[in-house]
């Protein structure tokens, strides 16, 4: 069995799809897949399906959905698989679990690669860090669970994963900047800052990339645009880190050189207090 959650829901057994067409069984499959090998309590499943207002028949209905999922798994596994199906989608006291290895679910493969990228980043191994982060991001096929109506539990998980994705993009760009790929990341950073117009970390990265590409005035323009937006929309100045980065560019601080500065920190934190 392989399950993909980083984009449209996809789940296959022996090449056959086991994804149900009905909405609530899809939610159950996605939630169980997020925690492979772990019991998901019945109360959590009910919260996902019905929030705080489950019907009186909630438990029976949930059991029906589990049965439907088992039938789909059994059909994909082939004849004589009824016992094996109950081992794959197992009932435990107080809940259910999907007994498959974590690496069979793209979310867990993604998180493993991110951990490896973070370890390499902290160790100053920029090439390995960039490669691991890039491999992790390549697993995404779109917005998390884009084709599922999210209940309260899956909504939180989707938000967590989308935030993780953005942080991973930032760290991958940090690694690329360490490797001197400042010119190559400018176009990507321009798109990212347009999508996230108040994100100071991304703006600091595009400022550094432009500065190191010999475009000091463009880097300063990025700062002025962000500062004006923050003041107009939020009534606040840029953070101290970003202000110090701006001053460093005005004074042509050698810390901004691609080969200078702390080697185990993000671009945004180069000028942290």
PDB file of N, CA and C in Angstrom, residues 132-223:
ATOM      1  N   UNK A 132      18.405  17.421   0.192  1.00  0.00           N
ATOM      2  CA  UNK A 132      17.350  16.779   0.982  1.00  0.00           C
ATOM      3  C   UNK A 132      16.087  17.637   0.996  1.00  0.00           C
ATOM      4  N   UNK A 133      16.248  18.937   1.176  1.00  0.00           N
ATOM      5  CA  UNK A 133      15.076  19.819   1.164  1.00  0.00           C
ATOM      6  C   UNK A 133      14.388  19.780  -0.201  1.00  0.00           C
ATOM      7  N   UNK A 134      15.189  19.769  -1.265  1.00  0.00           N
ATOM      8  CA  UNK A 134      14.598  19.752  -2.606  1.00  0.00           C
ATOM      9  C   UNK A 134      13.846  18.445  -2.847  1.00  0.00           C
ATOM     10  N   UNK A 135      14.424  17.329  -2.405  1.00  0.00           N
ATOM     11  CA  UNK A 135      13.755  16.027  -2.559  1.00  0.00           C
ATOM     12  C   UNK A 135      12.449  16.000  -1.771  1.00  0.00           C
ATOM     13  N   UNK A 136      12.451  16.603  -0.575  1.00  0.00           N
ATOM     14  CA  UNK A 136      11.226  16.659   0.231  1.00  0.00           C
ATOM     15  C   UNK A 136      10.143  17.460  -0.477  1.00  0.00           C
ATOM     16  N   UNK A 137      10.529  18.595  -1.025  1.00  0.00           N
ATOM     17  CA  UNK A 137       9.551  19.459  -1.697  1.00  0.00           C
ATOM     18  C   UNK A 137       9.046  18.846  -3.000  1.00  0.00           C
ATOM     19  N   UNK A 138       9.856  18.009  -3.625  1.00  0.00           N
ATOM     20  CA  UNK A 138       9.434  17.356  -4.870  1.00  0.00           C
ATOM     21  C   UNK A 138       8.297  16.361  -4.648  1.00  0.00           C
ATOM     22  N   UNK A 139       8.064  15.959  -3.403  1.00  0.00           N
ATOM     23  CA  UNK A 139       6.978  15.029  -3.109  1.00  0.00           C
ATOM     24  C   UNK A 139       5.606  15.698  -3.173  1.00  0.00           C
ATOM     25  N   UNK A 140       5.577  17.012  -3.108  1.00  0.00           N
ATOM     26  CA  UNK A 140       4.298  17.734  -3.129  1.00  0.00           C
ATOM     27  C   UNK A 140       3.749  17.781  -4.551  1.00  0.00           C
ATOM     28  N   UNK A 141       2.447  17.477  -4.673  1.00  0.00           N
ATOM     29  CA  UNK A 141       1.773  17.501  -5.976  1.00  0.00           C
ATOM     30  C   UNK A 141       0.667  18.553  -6.001  1.00  0.00           C
ATOM     31  N   UNK A 142       0.672  19.437  -4.999  1.00  0.00           N
ATOM     32  CA  UNK A 142      -0.358  20.463  -4.887  1.00  0.00           C
ATOM     33  C   UNK A 142      -0.622  20.742  -3.424  1.00  0.00           C
ATOM     34  N   UNK A 143      -1.698  21.441  -3.151  1.00  0.00           N
ATOM     35  CA  UNK A 143      -2.070  21.766  -1.777  1.00  0.00           C
ATOM     36  C   UNK A 143      -2.441  20.499  -1.021  1.00  0.00           C
ATOM     37  N   UNK A 144      -2.117  20.447   0.263  1.00  0.00           N
ATOM     38  CA  UNK A 144      -2.392  19.265   1.079  1.00  0.00           C
ATOM     39  C   UNK A 144      -3.864  18.884   1.037  1.00  0.00           C
ATOM     40  N   UNK A 145      -4.128  17.616   0.694  1.00  0.00           N
ATOM     41  CA  UNK A 145      -5.496  17.072   0.721  1.00  0.00           C
ATOM     42  C   UNK A 145      -6.484  17.991   0.003  1.00  0.00           C
ATOM     43  N   UNK A 146      -6.077  18.441  -1.164  1.00  0.00           N
ATOM     44  CA  UNK A 146      -6.830  19.470  -1.871  1.00  0.00           C
ATOM     45  C   UNK A 146      -8.231  19.002  -2.270  1.00  0.00           C
ATOM     46  N   UNK A 147      -8.415  17.688  -2.406  1.00  0.00           N
ATOM     47  CA  UNK A 147      -9.704  17.175  -2.885  1.00  0.00           C
ATOM     48  C   UNK A 147     -10.526  16.526  -1.762  1.00  0.00           C
ATOM     49  N   UNK A 148     -10.253  16.917  -0.525  1.00  0.00           N
ATOM     50  CA  UNK A 148     -11.011  16.399   0.612  1.00  0.00           C
ATOM     51  C   UNK A 148     -11.640  17.560   1.365  1.00  0.00           C
ATOM     52  N   UNK A 149     -12.888  17.390   1.761  1.00  0.00           N
ATOM     53  CA  UNK A 149     -13.531  18.372   2.625  1.00  0.00           C
ATOM     54  C   UNK A 149     -13.002  18.162   4.033  1.00  0.00           C
ATOM     55  N   UNK A 150     -12.231  19.113   4.518  1.00  0.00           N
ATOM     56  CA  UNK A 150     -11.516  18.932   5.766  1.00  0.00           C
ATOM     57  C   UNK A 150     -12.405  19.230   6.971  1.00  0.00           C
ATOM     58  N   UNK A 151     -12.388  18.305   7.919  1.00  0.00           N
ATOM     59  CA  UNK A 151     -13.001  18.551   9.206  1.00  0.00           C
ATOM     60  C   UNK A 151     -11.986  19.224  10.126  1.00  0.00           C
ATOM     61  N   UNK A 152     -12.335  19.428  11.403  1.00  0.00           N
ATOM     62  CA  UNK A 152     -11.458  20.185  12.295  1.00  0.00           C
ATOM     63  C   UNK A 152     -10.091  19.553  12.529  1.00  0.00           C
ATOM     64  N   UNK A 153     -10.008  18.220  12.525  1.00  0.00           N
ATOM     65  CA  UNK A 153      -8.717  17.564  12.778  1.00  0.00           C
ATOM     66  C   UNK A 153      -7.818  17.658  11.554  1.00  0.00           C
ATOM     67  N   UNK A 154      -8.347  17.286  10.397  1.00  0.00           N
ATOM     68  CA  UNK A 154      -7.548  17.351   9.176  1.00  0.00           C
ATOM     69  C   UNK A 154      -7.194  18.787   8.805  1.00  0.00           C
ATOM     70  N   UNK A 155      -8.055  19.730   9.135  1.00  0.00           N
ATOM     71  CA  UNK A 155      -7.763  21.135   8.829  1.00  0.00           C
ATOM     72  C   UNK A 155      -6.507  21.599   9.563  1.00  0.00           C
ATOM     73  N   UNK A 156      -6.381  21.214  10.826  1.00  0.00           N
ATOM     74  CA  UNK A 156      -5.185  21.573  11.594  1.00  0.00           C
ATOM     75  C   UNK A 156      -3.951  20.904  10.997  1.00  0.00           C
ATOM     76  N   UNK A 157      -4.073  19.637  10.621  1.00  0.00           N
ATOM     77  CA  UNK A 157      -2.938  18.927  10.032  1.00  0.00           C
ATOM     78  C   UNK A 157      -2.537  19.551   8.696  1.00  0.00           C
ATOM     79  N   UNK A 158      -3.520  19.938   7.894  1.00  0.00           N
ATOM     80  CA  UNK A 158      -3.220  20.560   6.605  1.00  0.00           C
ATOM     81  C   UNK A 158      -2.506  21.893   6.789  1.00  0.00           C
ATOM     82  N   UNK A 159      -2.963  22.683   7.763  1.00  0.00           N
ATOM     83  CA  UNK A 159      -2.298  23.954   8.052  1.00  0.00           C
ATOM     84  C   UNK A 159      -0.864  23.729   8.517  1.00  0.00           C
ATOM     85  N   UNK A 160      -0.661  22.728   9.365  1.00  0.00           N
ATOM     86  CA  UNK A 160       0.689  22.417   9.851  1.00  0.00           C
ATOM     87  C   UNK A 160       1.615  22.037   8.698  1.00  0.00           C
ATOM     88  N   UNK A 161       1.112  21.213   7.794  1.00  0.00           N
ATOM     89  CA  UNK A 161       1.941  20.761   6.678  1.00  0.00           C
ATOM     90  C   UNK A 161       2.239  21.895   5.702  1.00  0.00           C
ATOM     91  N   UNK A 162       1.258  22.751   5.446  1.00  0.00           N
ATOM     92  CA  UNK A 162       1.501  23.876   4.541  1.00  0.00           C
ATOM     93  C   UNK A 162       2.532  24.838   5.140  1.00  0.00           C
ATOM     94  N   UNK A 163       2.464  25.050   6.454  1.00  0.00           N
ATOM     95  CA  UNK A 163       3.465  25.899   7.108  1.00  0.00           C
ATOM     96  C   UNK A 163       4.841  25.246   7.045  1.00  0.00           C
ATOM     97  N   UNK A 164       4.881  23.945   7.259  1.00  0.00           N
ATOM     98  CA  UNK A 164       6.145  23.220   7.158  1.00  0.00           C
ATOM     99  C   UNK A 164       6.723  23.321   5.756  1.00  0.00           C
ATOM    100  N   UNK A 165       5.855  23.246   4.769  1.00  0.00           N
ATOM    101  CA  UNK A 165       6.312  23.355   3.384  1.00  0.00           C
ATOM    102  C   UNK A 165       6.983  24.697   3.124  1.00  0.00           C
ATOM    103  N   UNK A 166       6.378  25.777   3.615  1.00  0.00           N
ATOM    104  CA  UNK A 166       6.951  27.105   3.407  1.00  0.00           C
ATOM    105  C   UNK A 166       8.290  27.242   4.126  1.00  0.00           C
ATOM    106  N   UNK A 167       8.369  26.726   5.359  1.00  0.00           N
ATOM    107  CA  UNK A 167       9.630  26.774   6.104  1.00  0.00           C
ATOM    108  C   UNK A 167      10.704  25.973   5.377  1.00  0.00           C
ATOM    109  N   UNK A 168      10.328  24.838   4.818  1.00  0.00           N
ATOM    110  CA  UNK A 168      11.287  24.013   4.090  1.00  0.00           C
ATOM    111  C   UNK A 168      11.790  24.727   2.844  1.00  0.00           C
ATOM    112  N   UNK A 169      10.901  25.428   2.160  1.00  0.00           N
ATOM    113  CA  UNK A 169      11.332  26.244   1.018  1.00  0.00           C
ATOM    114  C   UNK A 169      12.352  27.282   1.465  1.00  0.00           C
ATOM    115  N   UNK A 170      12.068  27.966   2.586  1.00  0.00           N
ATOM    116  CA  UNK A 170      13.010  28.965   3.110  1.00  0.00           C
ATOM    117  C   UNK A 170      14.365  28.349   3.404  1.00  0.00           C
ATOM    118  N   UNK A 171      14.374  27.194   4.088  1.00  0.00           N
ATOM    119  CA  UNK A 171      15.638  26.571   4.458  1.00  0.00           C
ATOM    120  C   UNK A 171      16.386  26.085   3.216  1.00  0.00           C
ATOM    121  N   UNK A 172      15.666  25.591   2.217  1.00  0.00           N
ATOM    122  CA  UNK A 172      16.334  25.175   0.983  1.00  0.00           C
ATOM    123  C   UNK A 172      16.986  26.365   0.287  1.00  0.00           C
ATOM    124  N   UNK A 173      16.287  27.508   0.292  1.00  0.00           N
ATOM    125  CA  UNK A 173      16.858  28.710  -0.312  1.00  0.00           C
ATOM    126  C   UNK A 173      18.053  29.191   0.498  1.00  0.00           C
ATOM    127  N   UNK A 174      17.976  29.088   1.826  1.00  0.00           N
ATOM    128  CA  UNK A 174      19.138  29.430   2.651  1.00  0.00           C
ATOM    129  C   UNK A 174      20.352  28.593   2.245  1.00  0.00           C
ATOM    130  N   UNK A 175      20.124  27.281   2.074  1.00  0.00           N
ATOM    131  CA  UNK A 175      21.221  26.404   1.671  1.00  0.00           C
ATOM    132  C   UNK A 175      21.747  26.798   0.290  1.00  0.00           C
ATOM    133  N   UNK A 176      20.850  27.133  -0.630  1.00  0.00           N
ATOM    134  CA  UNK A 176      21.286  27.561  -1.963  1.00  0.00           C
ATOM    135  C   UNK A 176      22.074  28.861  -1.896  1.00  0.00           C
ATOM    136  N   UNK A 177      21.653  29.788  -1.026  1.00  0.00           N
ATOM    137  CA  UNK A 177      22.402  31.036  -0.873  1.00  0.00           C
ATOM    138  C   UNK A 177      23.792  30.776  -0.300  1.00  0.00           C
ATOM    139  N   UNK A 178      23.908  29.844   0.622  1.00  0.00           N
ATOM    140  CA  UNK A 178      25.216  29.476   1.143  1.00  0.00           C
ATOM    141  C   UNK A 178      26.121  28.936   0.040  1.00  0.00           C
ATOM    142  N   UNK A 179      25.495  28.256  -0.917  1.00  0.00           N
ATOM    143  CA  UNK A 179      26.259  27.653  -2.024  1.00  0.00           C
ATOM    144  C   UNK A 179      26.561  28.653  -3.132  1.00  0.00           C
ATOM    145  N   UNK A 180      26.158  29.908  -2.948  1.00  0.00           N
ATOM    146  CA  UNK A 180      26.444  30.933  -3.949  1.00  0.00           C
ATOM    147  C   UNK A 180      25.468  30.971  -5.108  1.00  0.00           C
ATOM    148  N   UNK A 181      24.284  30.371  -4.940  1.00  0.00           N
ATOM    149  CA  UNK A 181      23.296  30.334  -6.025  1.00  0.00           C
ATOM    150  C   UNK A 181      22.339  31.521  -5.926  1.00  0.00           C
ATOM    151  N   UNK A 182      22.884  32.695  -5.602  1.00  0.00           N
ATOM    152  CA  UNK A 182      22.021  33.850  -5.371  1.00  0.00           C
ATOM    153  C   UNK A 182      21.262  34.276  -6.614  1.00  0.00           C
ATOM    154  N   UNK A 183      21.917  34.273  -7.762  1.00  0.00           N
ATOM    155  CA  UNK A 183      21.231  34.691  -8.995  1.00  0.00           C
ATOM    156  C   UNK A 183      20.116  33.714  -9.362  1.00  0.00           C
ATOM    157  N   UNK A 184      20.375  32.422  -9.146  1.00  0.00           N
ATOM    158  CA  UNK A 184      19.410  31.397  -9.557  1.00  0.00           C
ATOM    159  C   UNK A 184      18.107  31.447  -8.770  1.00  0.00           C
ATOM    160  N   UNK A 185      18.147  31.952  -7.532  1.00  0.00           N
ATOM    161  CA  UNK A 185      16.938  31.901  -6.693  1.00  0.00           C
ATOM    162  C   UNK A 185      16.109  33.187  -6.754  1.00  0.00           C
ATOM    163  N   UNK A 186      16.575  34.202  -7.477  1.00  0.00           N
ATOM    164  CA  UNK A 186      15.874  35.491  -7.468  1.00  0.00           C
ATOM    165  C   UNK A 186      14.452  35.369  -8.008  1.00  0.00           C
ATOM    166  N   UNK A 187      14.289  34.714  -9.149  1.00  0.00           N
ATOM    167  CA  UNK A 187      12.949  34.618  -9.745  1.00  0.00           C
ATOM    168  C   UNK A 187      11.989  33.881  -8.814  1.00  0.00           C
ATOM    169  N   UNK A 188      12.448  32.789  -8.211  1.00  0.00           N
ATOM    170  CA  UNK A 188      11.610  32.039  -7.277  1.00  0.00           C
ATOM    171  C   UNK A 188      11.227  32.908  -6.089  1.00  0.00           C
ATOM    172  N   UNK A 189      12.196  33.669  -5.560  1.00  0.00           N
ATOM    173  CA  UNK A 189      11.920  34.518  -4.411  1.00  0.00           C
ATOM    174  C   UNK A 189      10.978  35.664  -4.762  1.00  0.00           C
ATOM    175  N   UNK A 190      11.069  36.185  -5.964  1.00  0.00           N
ATOM    176  CA  UNK A 190      10.129  37.228  -6.392  1.00  0.00           C
ATOM    177  C   UNK A 190       8.704  36.691  -6.357  1.00  0.00           C
ATOM    178  N   UNK A 191       8.518  35.468  -6.827  1.00  0.00           N
ATOM    179  CA  UNK A 191       7.175  34.861  -6.816  1.00  0.00           C
ATOM    180  C   UNK A 191       6.712  34.613  -5.385  1.00  0.00           C
ATOM    181  N   UNK A 192       7.620  34.115  -4.547  1.00  0.00           N
ATOM    182  CA  UNK A 192       7.251  33.816  -3.164  1.00  0.00           C
ATOM    183  C   UNK A 192       6.873  35.075  -2.388  1.00  0.00           C
ATOM    184  N   UNK A 193       7.633  36.149  -2.574  1.00  0.00           N
ATOM    185  CA  UNK A 193       7.306  37.382  -1.854  1.00  0.00           C
ATOM    186  C   UNK A 193       6.012  38.005  -2.369  1.00  0.00           C
ATOM    187  N   UNK A 194       5.689  37.771  -3.633  1.00  0.00           N
ATOM    188  CA  UNK A 194       4.394  38.237  -4.147  1.00  0.00           C
ATOM    189  C   UNK A 194       3.249  37.457  -3.511  1.00  0.00           C
ATOM    190  N   UNK A 195       3.467  36.171  -3.275  1.00  0.00           N
ATOM    191  CA  UNK A 195       2.442  35.335  -2.641  1.00  0.00           C
ATOM    192  C   UNK A 195       2.341  35.597  -1.137  1.00  0.00           C
ATOM    193  N   UNK A 196       3.461  36.001  -0.535  1.00  0.00           N
ATOM    194  CA  UNK A 196       3.517  36.236   0.911  1.00  0.00           C
ATOM    195  C   UNK A 196       4.079  37.643   1.139  1.00  0.00           C
ATOM    196  N   UNK A 197       3.263  38.663   0.892  1.00  0.00           N
ATOM    197  CA  UNK A 197       3.774  40.036   0.829  1.00  0.00           C
ATOM    198  C   UNK A 197       4.252  40.619   2.151  1.00  0.00           C
ATOM    199  N   UNK A 198       3.984  39.958   3.277  1.00  0.00           N
ATOM    200  CA  UNK A 198       4.468  40.473   4.576  1.00  0.00           C
ATOM    201  C   UNK A 198       5.442  39.506   5.247  1.00  0.00           C
ATOM    202  N   UNK A 199       5.931  38.536   4.521  1.00  0.00           N
ATOM    203  CA  UNK A 199       6.815  37.519   5.094  1.00  0.00           C
ATOM    204  C   UNK A 199       8.252  38.053   5.107  1.00  0.00           C
ATOM    205  N   UNK A 200       8.734  38.401   6.292  1.00  0.00           N
ATOM    206  CA  UNK A 200      10.031  39.066   6.390  1.00  0.00           C
ATOM    207  C   UNK A 200      11.191  38.139   6.028  1.00  0.00           C
ATOM    208  N   UNK A 201      11.077  36.850   6.376  1.00  0.00           N
ATOM    209  CA  UNK A 201      12.156  35.923   6.049  1.00  0.00           C
ATOM    210  C   UNK A 201      12.398  35.830   4.555  1.00  0.00           C
ATOM    211  N   UNK A 202      11.335  35.687   3.780  1.00  0.00           N
ATOM    212  CA  UNK A 202      11.471  35.605   2.324  1.00  0.00           C
ATOM    213  C   UNK A 202      11.995  36.921   1.759  1.00  0.00           C
ATOM    214  N   UNK A 203      11.550  38.046   2.304  1.00  0.00           N
ATOM    215  CA  UNK A 203      12.038  39.342   1.821  1.00  0.00           C
ATOM    216  C   UNK A 203      13.523  39.514   2.138  1.00  0.00           C
ATOM    217  N   UNK A 204      13.957  39.019   3.300  1.00  0.00           N
ATOM    218  CA  UNK A 204      15.385  39.109   3.606  1.00  0.00           C
ATOM    219  C   UNK A 204      16.199  38.287   2.618  1.00  0.00           C
ATOM    220  N   UNK A 205      15.656  37.152   2.207  1.00  0.00           N
ATOM    221  CA  UNK A 205      16.381  36.302   1.263  1.00  0.00           C
ATOM    222  C   UNK A 205      16.501  36.951  -0.116  1.00  0.00           C
ATOM    223  N   UNK A 206      15.405  37.540  -0.597  1.00  0.00           N
ATOM    224  CA  UNK A 206      15.495  38.171  -1.915  1.00  0.00           C
ATOM    225  C   UNK A 206      16.397  39.403  -1.866  1.00  0.00           C
ATOM    226  N   UNK A 207      16.406  40.092  -0.721  1.00  0.00           N
ATOM    227  CA  UNK A 207      17.323  41.227  -0.575  1.00  0.00           C
ATOM    228  C   UNK A 207      18.777  40.764  -0.679  1.00  0.00           C
ATOM    229  N   UNK A 208      19.105  39.693   0.038  1.00  0.00           N
ATOM    230  CA  UNK A 208      20.474  39.175   0.005  1.00  0.00           C
ATOM    231  C   UNK A 208      20.822  38.646  -1.388  1.00  0.00           C
ATOM    232  N   UNK A 209      19.885  37.930  -2.009  1.00  0.00           N
ATOM    233  CA  UNK A 209      20.153  37.392  -3.344  1.00  0.00           C
ATOM    234  C   UNK A 209      20.415  38.513  -4.349  1.00  0.00           C
ATOM    235  N   UNK A 210      19.610  39.567  -4.295  1.00  0.00           N
ATOM    236  CA  UNK A 210      19.805  40.707  -5.199  1.00  0.00           C
ATOM    237  C   UNK A 210      21.123  41.409  -4.899  1.00  0.00           C
ATOM    238  N   UNK A 211      21.411  41.640  -3.632  1.00  0.00           N
ATOM    239  CA  UNK A 211      22.641  42.329  -3.233  1.00  0.00           C
ATOM    240  C   UNK A 211      23.865  41.571  -3.728  1.00  0.00           C
ATOM    241  N   UNK A 212      23.872  40.248  -3.536  1.00  0.00           N
ATOM    242  CA  UNK A 212      25.021  39.446  -3.949  1.00  0.00           C
ATOM    243  C   UNK A 212      25.117  39.300  -5.463  1.00  0.00           C
ATOM    244  N   UNK A 213      24.040  39.645  -6.152  1.00  0.00           N
ATOM    245  CA  UNK A 213      24.055  39.620  -7.619  1.00  0.00           C
ATOM    246  C   UNK A 213      24.421  40.982  -8.194  1.00  0.00           C
ATOM    247  N   UNK A 214      24.889  41.906  -7.343  1.00  0.00           N
ATOM    248  CA  UNK A 214      25.288  43.235  -7.804  1.00  0.00           C
ATOM    249  C   UNK A 214      24.133  44.181  -8.019  1.00  0.00           C
ATOM    250  N   UNK A 215      22.996  43.918  -7.370  1.00  0.00           N
ATOM    251  CA  UNK A 215      21.799  44.738  -7.560  1.00  0.00           C
ATOM    252  C   UNK A 215      21.384  45.360  -6.218  1.00  0.00           C
ATOM    253  N   UNK A 216      22.295  46.165  -5.680  1.00  0.00           N
ATOM    254  CA  UNK A 216      22.070  46.758  -4.370  1.00  0.00           C
ATOM    255  C   UNK A 216      20.820  47.629  -4.344  1.00  0.00           C
ATOM    256  N   UNK A 217      20.607  48.436  -5.377  1.00  0.00           N
ATOM    257  CA  UNK A 217      19.445  49.332  -5.380  1.00  0.00           C
ATOM    258  C   UNK A 217      18.142  48.532  -5.403  1.00  0.00           C
ATOM    259  N   UNK A 218      18.117  47.427  -6.140  1.00  0.00           N
ATOM    260  CA  UNK A 218      16.915  46.595  -6.167  1.00  0.00           C
ATOM    261  C   UNK A 218      16.664  45.968  -4.803  1.00  0.00           C
ATOM    262  N   UNK A 219      17.738  45.568  -4.132  1.00  0.00           N
ATOM    263  CA  UNK A 219      17.596  45.004  -2.788  1.00  0.00           C
ATOM    264  C   UNK A 219      17.013  46.033  -1.831  1.00  0.00           C
ATOM    265  N   UNK A 220      17.483  47.268  -1.925  1.00  0.00           N
ATOM    266  CA  UNK A 220      16.972  48.329  -1.054  1.00  0.00           C
ATOM    267  C   UNK A 220      15.521  48.667  -1.391  1.00  0.00           C
ATOM    268  N   UNK A 221      15.165  48.560  -2.663  1.00  0.00           N
ATOM    269  CA  UNK A 221      13.770  48.790  -3.065  1.00  0.00           C
ATOM    270  C   UNK A 221      12.839  47.758  -2.424  1.00  0.00           C
ATOM    271  N   UNK A 222      13.305  46.506  -2.323  1.00  0.00           N
ATOM    272  CA  UNK A 222      12.501  45.459  -1.678  1.00  0.00           C
ATOM    273  C   UNK A 222      12.221  45.850  -0.231  1.00  0.00           C
ATOM    274  N   UNK A 223      13.233  46.331   0.459  1.00  0.00           N
ATOM    275  CA  UNK A 223      13.056  46.738   1.861  1.00  0.00           C
ATOM    276  C   UNK A 223      12.067  47.890   1.961  1.00  0.00           C
TER     277      UNK A 223
END
